[in-house]
mmCIF file with all atom_site columns, C-alpha atoms in Angstrom:
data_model
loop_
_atom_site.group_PDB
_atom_site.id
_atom_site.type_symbol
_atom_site.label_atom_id
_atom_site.label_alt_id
_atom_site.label_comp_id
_atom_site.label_asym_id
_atom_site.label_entity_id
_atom_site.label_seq_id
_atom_site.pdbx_PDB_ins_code
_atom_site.Cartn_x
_atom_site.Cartn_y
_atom_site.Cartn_z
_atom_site.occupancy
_atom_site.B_iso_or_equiv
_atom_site.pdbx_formal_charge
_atom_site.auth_seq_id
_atom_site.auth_comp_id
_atom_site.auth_asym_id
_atom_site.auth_atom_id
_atom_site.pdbx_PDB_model_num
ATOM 1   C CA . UNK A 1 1   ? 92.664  129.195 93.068  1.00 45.00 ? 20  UNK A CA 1
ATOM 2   C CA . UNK A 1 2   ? 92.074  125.472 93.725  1.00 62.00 ? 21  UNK A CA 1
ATOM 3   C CA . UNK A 1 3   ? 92.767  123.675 97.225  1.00 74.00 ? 22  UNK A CA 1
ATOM 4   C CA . UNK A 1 4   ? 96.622  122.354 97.648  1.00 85.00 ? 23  UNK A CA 1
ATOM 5   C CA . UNK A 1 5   ? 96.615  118.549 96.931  1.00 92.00 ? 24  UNK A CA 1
ATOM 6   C CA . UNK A 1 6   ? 98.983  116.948 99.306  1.00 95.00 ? 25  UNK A CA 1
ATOM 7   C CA . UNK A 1 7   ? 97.897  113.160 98.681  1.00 97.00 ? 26  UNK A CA 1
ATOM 8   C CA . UNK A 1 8   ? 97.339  110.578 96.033  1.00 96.00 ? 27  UNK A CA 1
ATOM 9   C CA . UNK A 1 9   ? 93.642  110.165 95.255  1.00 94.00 ? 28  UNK A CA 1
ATOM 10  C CA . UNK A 1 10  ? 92.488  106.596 94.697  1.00 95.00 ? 29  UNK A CA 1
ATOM 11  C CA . UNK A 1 11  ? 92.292  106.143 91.268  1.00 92.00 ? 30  UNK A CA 1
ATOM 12  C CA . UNK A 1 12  ? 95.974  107.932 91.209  1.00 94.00 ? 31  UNK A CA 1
ATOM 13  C CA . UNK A 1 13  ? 96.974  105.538 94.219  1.00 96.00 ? 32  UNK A CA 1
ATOM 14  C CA . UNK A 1 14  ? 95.597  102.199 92.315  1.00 94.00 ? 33  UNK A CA 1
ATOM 15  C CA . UNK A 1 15  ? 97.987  102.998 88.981  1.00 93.00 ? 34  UNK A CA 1
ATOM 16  C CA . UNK A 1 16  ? 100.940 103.139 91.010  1.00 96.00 ? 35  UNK A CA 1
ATOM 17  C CA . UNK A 1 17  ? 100.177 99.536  91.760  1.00 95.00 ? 36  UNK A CA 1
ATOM 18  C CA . UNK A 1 18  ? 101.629 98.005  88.995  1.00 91.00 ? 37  UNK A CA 1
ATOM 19  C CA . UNK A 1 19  ? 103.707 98.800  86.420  1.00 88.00 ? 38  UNK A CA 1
ATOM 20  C CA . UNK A 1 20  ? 103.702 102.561 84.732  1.00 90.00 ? 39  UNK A CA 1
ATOM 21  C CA . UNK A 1 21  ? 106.703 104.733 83.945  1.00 92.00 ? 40  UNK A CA 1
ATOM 22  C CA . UNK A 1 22  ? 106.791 108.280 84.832  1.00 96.00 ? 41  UNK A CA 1
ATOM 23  C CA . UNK A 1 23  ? 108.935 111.003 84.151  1.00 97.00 ? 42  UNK A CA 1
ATOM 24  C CA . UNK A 1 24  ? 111.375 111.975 86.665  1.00 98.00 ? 43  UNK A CA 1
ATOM 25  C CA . UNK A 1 25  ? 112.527 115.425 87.261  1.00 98.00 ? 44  UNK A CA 1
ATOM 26  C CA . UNK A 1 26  ? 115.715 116.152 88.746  1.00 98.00 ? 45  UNK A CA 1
ATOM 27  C CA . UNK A 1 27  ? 118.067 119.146 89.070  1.00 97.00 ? 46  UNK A CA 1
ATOM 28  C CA . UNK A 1 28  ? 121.414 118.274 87.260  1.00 96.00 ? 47  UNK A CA 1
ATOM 29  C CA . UNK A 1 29  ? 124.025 118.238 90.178  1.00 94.00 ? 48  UNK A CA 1
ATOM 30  C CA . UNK A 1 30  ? 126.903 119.922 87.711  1.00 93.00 ? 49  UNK A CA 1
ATOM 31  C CA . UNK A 1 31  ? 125.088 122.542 85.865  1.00 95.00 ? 50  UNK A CA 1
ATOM 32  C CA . UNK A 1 32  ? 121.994 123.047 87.822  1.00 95.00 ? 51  UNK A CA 1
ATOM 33  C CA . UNK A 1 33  ? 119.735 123.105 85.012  1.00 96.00 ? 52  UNK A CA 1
ATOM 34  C CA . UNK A 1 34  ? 116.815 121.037 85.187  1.00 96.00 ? 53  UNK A CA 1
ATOM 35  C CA . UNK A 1 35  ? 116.720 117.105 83.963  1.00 96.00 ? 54  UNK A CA 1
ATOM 36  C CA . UNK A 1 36  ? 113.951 114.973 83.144  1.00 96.00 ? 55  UNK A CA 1
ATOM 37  C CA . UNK A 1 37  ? 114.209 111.081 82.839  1.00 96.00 ? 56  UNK A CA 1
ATOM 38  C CA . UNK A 1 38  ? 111.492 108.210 82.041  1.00 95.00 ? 57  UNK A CA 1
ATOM 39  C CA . UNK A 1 39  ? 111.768 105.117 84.907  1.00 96.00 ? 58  UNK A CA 1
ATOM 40  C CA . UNK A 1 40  ? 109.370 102.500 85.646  1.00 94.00 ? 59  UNK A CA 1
ATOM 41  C CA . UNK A 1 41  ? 110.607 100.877 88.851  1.00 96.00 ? 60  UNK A CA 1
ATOM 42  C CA . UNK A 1 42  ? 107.694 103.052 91.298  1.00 97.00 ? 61  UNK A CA 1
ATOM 43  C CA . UNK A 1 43  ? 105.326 102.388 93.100  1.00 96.00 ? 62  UNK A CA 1
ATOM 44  C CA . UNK A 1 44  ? 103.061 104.033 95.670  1.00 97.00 ? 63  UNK A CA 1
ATOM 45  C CA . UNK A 1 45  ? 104.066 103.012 99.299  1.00 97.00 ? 64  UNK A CA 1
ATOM 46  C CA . UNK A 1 46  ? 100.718 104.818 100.850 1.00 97.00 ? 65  UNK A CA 1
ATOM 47  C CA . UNK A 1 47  ? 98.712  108.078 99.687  1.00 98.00 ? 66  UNK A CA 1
ATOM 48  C CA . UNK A 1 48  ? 101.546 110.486 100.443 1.00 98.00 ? 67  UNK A CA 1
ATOM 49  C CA . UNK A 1 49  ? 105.149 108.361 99.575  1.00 98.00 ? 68  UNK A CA 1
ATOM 50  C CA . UNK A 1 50  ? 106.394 107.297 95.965  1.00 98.00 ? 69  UNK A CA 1
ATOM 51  C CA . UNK A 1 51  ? 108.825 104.735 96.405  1.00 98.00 ? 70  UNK A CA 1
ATOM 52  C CA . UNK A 1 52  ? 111.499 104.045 93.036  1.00 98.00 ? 71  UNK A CA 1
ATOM 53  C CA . UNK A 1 53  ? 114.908 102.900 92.620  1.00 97.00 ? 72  UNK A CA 1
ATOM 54  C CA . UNK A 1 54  ? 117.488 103.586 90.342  1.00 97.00 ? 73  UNK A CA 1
ATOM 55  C CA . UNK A 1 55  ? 120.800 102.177 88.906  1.00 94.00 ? 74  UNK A CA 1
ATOM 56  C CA . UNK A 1 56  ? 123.752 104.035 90.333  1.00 91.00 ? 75  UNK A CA 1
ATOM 57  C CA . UNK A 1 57  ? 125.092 104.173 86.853  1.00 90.00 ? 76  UNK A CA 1
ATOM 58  C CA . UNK A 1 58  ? 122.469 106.950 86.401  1.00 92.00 ? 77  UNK A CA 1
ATOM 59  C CA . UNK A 1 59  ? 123.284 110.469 87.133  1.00 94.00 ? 78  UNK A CA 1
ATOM 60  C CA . UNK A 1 60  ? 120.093 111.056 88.411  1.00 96.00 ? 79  UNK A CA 1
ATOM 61  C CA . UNK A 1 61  ? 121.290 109.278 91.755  1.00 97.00 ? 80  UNK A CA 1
ATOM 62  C CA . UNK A 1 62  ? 123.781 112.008 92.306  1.00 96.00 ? 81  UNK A CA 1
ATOM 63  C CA . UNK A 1 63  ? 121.209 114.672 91.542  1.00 97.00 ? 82  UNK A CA 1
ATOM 64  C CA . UNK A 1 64  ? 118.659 114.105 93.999  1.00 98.00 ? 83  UNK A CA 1
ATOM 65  C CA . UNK A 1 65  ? 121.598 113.154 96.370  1.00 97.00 ? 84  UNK A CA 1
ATOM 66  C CA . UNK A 1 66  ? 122.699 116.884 95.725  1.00 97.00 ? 85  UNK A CA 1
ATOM 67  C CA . UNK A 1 67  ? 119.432 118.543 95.272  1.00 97.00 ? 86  UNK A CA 1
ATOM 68  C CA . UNK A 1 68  ? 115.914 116.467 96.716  1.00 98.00 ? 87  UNK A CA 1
ATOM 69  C CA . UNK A 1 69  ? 113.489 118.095 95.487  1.00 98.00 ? 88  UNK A CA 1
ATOM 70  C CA . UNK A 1 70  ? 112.255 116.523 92.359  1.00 98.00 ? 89  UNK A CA 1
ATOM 71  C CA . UNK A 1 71  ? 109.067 116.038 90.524  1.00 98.00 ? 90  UNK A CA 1
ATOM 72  C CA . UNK A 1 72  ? 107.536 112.789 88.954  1.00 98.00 ? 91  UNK A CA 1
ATOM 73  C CA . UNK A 1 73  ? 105.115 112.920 85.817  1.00 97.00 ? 92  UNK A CA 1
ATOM 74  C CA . UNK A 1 74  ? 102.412 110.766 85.314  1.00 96.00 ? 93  UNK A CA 1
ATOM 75  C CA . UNK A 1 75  ? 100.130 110.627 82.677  1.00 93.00 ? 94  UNK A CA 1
ATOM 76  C CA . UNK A 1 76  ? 96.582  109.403 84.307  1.00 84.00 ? 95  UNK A CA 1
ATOM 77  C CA . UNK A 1 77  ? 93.493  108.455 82.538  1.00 79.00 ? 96  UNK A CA 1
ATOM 78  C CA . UNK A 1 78  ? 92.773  111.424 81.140  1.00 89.00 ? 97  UNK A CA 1
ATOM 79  C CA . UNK A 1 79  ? 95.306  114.108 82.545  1.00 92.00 ? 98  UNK A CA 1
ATOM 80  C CA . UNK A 1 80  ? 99.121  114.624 83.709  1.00 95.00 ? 99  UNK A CA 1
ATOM 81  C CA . UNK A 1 81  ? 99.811  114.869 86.659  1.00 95.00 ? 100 UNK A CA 1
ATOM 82  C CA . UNK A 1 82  ? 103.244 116.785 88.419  1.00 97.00 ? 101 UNK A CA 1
ATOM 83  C CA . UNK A 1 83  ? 103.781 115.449 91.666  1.00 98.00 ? 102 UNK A CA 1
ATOM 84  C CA . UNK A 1 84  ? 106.116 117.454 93.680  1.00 98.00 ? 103 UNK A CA 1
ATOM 85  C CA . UNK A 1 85  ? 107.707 116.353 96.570  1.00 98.00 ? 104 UNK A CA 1
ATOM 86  C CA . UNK A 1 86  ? 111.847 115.590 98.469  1.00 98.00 ? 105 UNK A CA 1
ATOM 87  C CA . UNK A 1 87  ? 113.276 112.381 97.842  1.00 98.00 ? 106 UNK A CA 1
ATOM 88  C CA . UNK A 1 88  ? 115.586 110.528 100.673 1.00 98.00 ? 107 UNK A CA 1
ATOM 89  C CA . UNK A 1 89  ? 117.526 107.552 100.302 1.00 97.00 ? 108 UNK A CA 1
ATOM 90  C CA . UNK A 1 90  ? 115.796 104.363 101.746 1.00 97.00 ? 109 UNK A CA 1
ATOM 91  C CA . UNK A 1 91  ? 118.559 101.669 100.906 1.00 95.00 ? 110 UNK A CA 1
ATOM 92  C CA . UNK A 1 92  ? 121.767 102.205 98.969  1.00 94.00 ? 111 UNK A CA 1
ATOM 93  C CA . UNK A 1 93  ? 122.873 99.849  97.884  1.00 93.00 ? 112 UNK A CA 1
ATOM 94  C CA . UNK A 1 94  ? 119.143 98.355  97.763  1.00 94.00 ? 113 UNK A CA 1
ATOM 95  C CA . UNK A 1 95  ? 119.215 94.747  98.987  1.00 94.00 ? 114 UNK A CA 1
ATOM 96  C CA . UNK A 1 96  ? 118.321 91.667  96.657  1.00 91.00 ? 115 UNK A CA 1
ATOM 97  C CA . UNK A 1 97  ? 119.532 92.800  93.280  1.00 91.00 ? 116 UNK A CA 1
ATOM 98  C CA . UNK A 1 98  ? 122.452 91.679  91.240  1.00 86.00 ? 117 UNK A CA 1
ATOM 99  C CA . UNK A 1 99  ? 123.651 95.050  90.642  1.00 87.00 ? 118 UNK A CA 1
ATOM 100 C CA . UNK A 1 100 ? 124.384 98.343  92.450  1.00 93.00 ? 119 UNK A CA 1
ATOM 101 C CA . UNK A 1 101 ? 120.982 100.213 92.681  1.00 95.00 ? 120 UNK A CA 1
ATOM 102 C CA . UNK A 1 102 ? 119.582 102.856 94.921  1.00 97.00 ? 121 UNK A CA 1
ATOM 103 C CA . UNK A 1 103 ? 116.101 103.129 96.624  1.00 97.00 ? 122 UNK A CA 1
ATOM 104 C CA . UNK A 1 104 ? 114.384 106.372 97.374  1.00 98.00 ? 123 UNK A CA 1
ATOM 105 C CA . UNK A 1 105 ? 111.161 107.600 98.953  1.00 98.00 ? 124 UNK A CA 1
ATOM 106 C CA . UNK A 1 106 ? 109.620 110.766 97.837  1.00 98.00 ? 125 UNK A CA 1
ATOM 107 C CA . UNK A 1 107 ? 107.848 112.031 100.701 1.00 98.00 ? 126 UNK A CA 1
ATOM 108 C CA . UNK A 1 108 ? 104.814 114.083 98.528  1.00 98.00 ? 127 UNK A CA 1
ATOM 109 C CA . UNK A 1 109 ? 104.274 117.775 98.619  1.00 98.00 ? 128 UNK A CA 1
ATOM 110 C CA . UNK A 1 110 ? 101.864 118.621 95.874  1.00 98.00 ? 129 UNK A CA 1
ATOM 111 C CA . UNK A 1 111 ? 99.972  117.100 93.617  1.00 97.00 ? 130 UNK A CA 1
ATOM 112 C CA . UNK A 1 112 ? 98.807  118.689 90.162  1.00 95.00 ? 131 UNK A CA 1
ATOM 113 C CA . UNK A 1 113 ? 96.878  118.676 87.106  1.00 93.00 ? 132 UNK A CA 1
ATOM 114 C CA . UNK A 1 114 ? 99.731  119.374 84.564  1.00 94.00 ? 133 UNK A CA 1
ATOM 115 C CA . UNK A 1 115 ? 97.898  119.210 81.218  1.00 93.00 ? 134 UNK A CA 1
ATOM 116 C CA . UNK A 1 116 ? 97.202  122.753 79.901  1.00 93.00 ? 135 UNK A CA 1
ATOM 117 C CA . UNK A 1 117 ? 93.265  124.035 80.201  1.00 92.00 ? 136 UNK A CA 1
ATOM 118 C CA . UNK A 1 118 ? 90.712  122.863 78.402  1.00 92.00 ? 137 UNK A CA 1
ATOM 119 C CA . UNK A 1 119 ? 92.458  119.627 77.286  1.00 93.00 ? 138 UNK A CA 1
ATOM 120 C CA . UNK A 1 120 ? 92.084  115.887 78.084  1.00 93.00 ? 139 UNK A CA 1
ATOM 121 C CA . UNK A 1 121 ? 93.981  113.002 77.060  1.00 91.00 ? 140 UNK A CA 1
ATOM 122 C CA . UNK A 1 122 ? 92.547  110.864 74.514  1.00 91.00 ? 141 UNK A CA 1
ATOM 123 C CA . UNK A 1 123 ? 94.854  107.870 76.017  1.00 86.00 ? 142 UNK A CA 1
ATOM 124 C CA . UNK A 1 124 ? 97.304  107.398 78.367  1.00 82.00 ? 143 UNK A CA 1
ATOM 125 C CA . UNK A 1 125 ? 100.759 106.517 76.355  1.00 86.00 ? 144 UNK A CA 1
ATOM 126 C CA . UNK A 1 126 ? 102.092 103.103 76.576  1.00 85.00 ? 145 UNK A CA 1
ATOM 127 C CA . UNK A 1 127 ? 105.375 101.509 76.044  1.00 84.00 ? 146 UNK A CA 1
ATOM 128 C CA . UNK A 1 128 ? 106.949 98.265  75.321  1.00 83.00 ? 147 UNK A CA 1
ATOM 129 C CA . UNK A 1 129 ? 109.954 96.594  76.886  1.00 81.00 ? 148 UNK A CA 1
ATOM 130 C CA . UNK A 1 130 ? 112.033 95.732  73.806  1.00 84.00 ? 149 UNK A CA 1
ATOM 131 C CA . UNK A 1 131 ? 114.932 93.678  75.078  1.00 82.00 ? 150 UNK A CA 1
ATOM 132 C CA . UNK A 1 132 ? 114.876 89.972  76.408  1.00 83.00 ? 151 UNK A CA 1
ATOM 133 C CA . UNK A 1 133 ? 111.358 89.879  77.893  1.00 82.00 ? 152 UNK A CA 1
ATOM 134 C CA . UNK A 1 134 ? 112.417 86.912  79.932  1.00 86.00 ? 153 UNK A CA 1
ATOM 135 C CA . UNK A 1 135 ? 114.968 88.819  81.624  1.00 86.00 ? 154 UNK A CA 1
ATOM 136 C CA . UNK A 1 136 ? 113.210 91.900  81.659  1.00 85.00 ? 155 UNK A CA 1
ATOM 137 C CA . UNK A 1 137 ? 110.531 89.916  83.558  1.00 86.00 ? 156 UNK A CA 1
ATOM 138 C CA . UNK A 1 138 ? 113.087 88.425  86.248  1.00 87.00 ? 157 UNK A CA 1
ATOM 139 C CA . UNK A 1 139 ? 114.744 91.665  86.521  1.00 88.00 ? 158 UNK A CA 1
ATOM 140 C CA . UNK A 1 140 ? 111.154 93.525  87.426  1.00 90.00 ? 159 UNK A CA 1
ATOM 141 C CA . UNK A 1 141 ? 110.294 91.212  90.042  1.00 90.00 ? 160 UNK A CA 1
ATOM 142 C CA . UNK A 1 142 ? 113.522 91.394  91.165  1.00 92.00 ? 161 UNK A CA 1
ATOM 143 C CA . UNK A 1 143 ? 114.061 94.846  91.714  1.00 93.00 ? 162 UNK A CA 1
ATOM 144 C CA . UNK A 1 144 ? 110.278 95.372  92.963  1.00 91.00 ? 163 UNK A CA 1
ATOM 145 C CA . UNK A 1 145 ? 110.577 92.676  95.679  1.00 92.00 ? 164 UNK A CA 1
ATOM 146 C CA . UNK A 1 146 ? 113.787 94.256  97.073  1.00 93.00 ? 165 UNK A CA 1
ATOM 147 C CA . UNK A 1 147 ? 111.953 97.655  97.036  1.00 93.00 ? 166 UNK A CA 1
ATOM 148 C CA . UNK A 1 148 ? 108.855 96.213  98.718  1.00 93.00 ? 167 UNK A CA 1
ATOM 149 C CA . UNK A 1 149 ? 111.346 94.773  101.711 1.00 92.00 ? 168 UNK A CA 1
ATOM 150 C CA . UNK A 1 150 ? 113.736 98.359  101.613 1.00 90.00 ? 169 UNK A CA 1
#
């Protein structure tokens, strides 16, 4: 059995420096069932918090509100990694954005290598913004500068 990973390596740190999306697992607060949702606004606050925010039209806000522990997906350089951990609200609503969003830190538990054995990624999967890149832009900074001051 391999040693409990409570912490962000550095390479892991470093890509939640900019921009990535992850997949965010949640546990639905009306049926209880498991949820999983792809967001980009996170970063890494230090080796052991993910901070991300989300727009209180989502029902993912009520579900961690309800339930904390969630898990966050990330697909590395050549892995996946689960990162488990309980998420607490940091600023609601968060500060310094034109609409009603709210900030969380996810205090980390675990870290894992989620990608069955034997594999490796060939490349990490990428995405592209397809509305108003202009606004999509403003909006980023936006929302990341309020989450950097939460």
């Amino acid at each position: 059995m391999s040693e409990l990973v409570t912490q962000l390596s550095e390479p892991l740190y470093a890509a939640f420096q900019s921009e990535t999306f992850v997949l965010l697992s949640t546990v639905d607060e009306e049926s209880g069932g498991p949820t999983s949702s792809a967001i980009s606004w996170i970063y890494a606050l230090d080796h052991s918090t993910l901070r991300f925010t989300l727009d209180h039209r989502s029902r993912l806000v009520r579900n961690i509100k309800a339930h904390p522990r969630i898990t966050v997906t990330v697909f590395g350089e050549e892995t996946i990694y689960a990162i488990n951990g309980k998420a607490e609200v940091v600023q609601d609503p968060l500060d310094g954005v034109h609409f009603k969003m709210c900030c969380f830190d996810m205090k980390i538990d675990a870290v894992r290598n989620a990608l069955f054995y034997g594999a490796q990624l060939a490349s990490a999967p990428s995405y592209a913004k397809v509305y108003d890149h202009r606004a999509a832009e403003l909006l980023d900074n936006q929302v990341f500068a309020a989450m950097k001051k939460a």
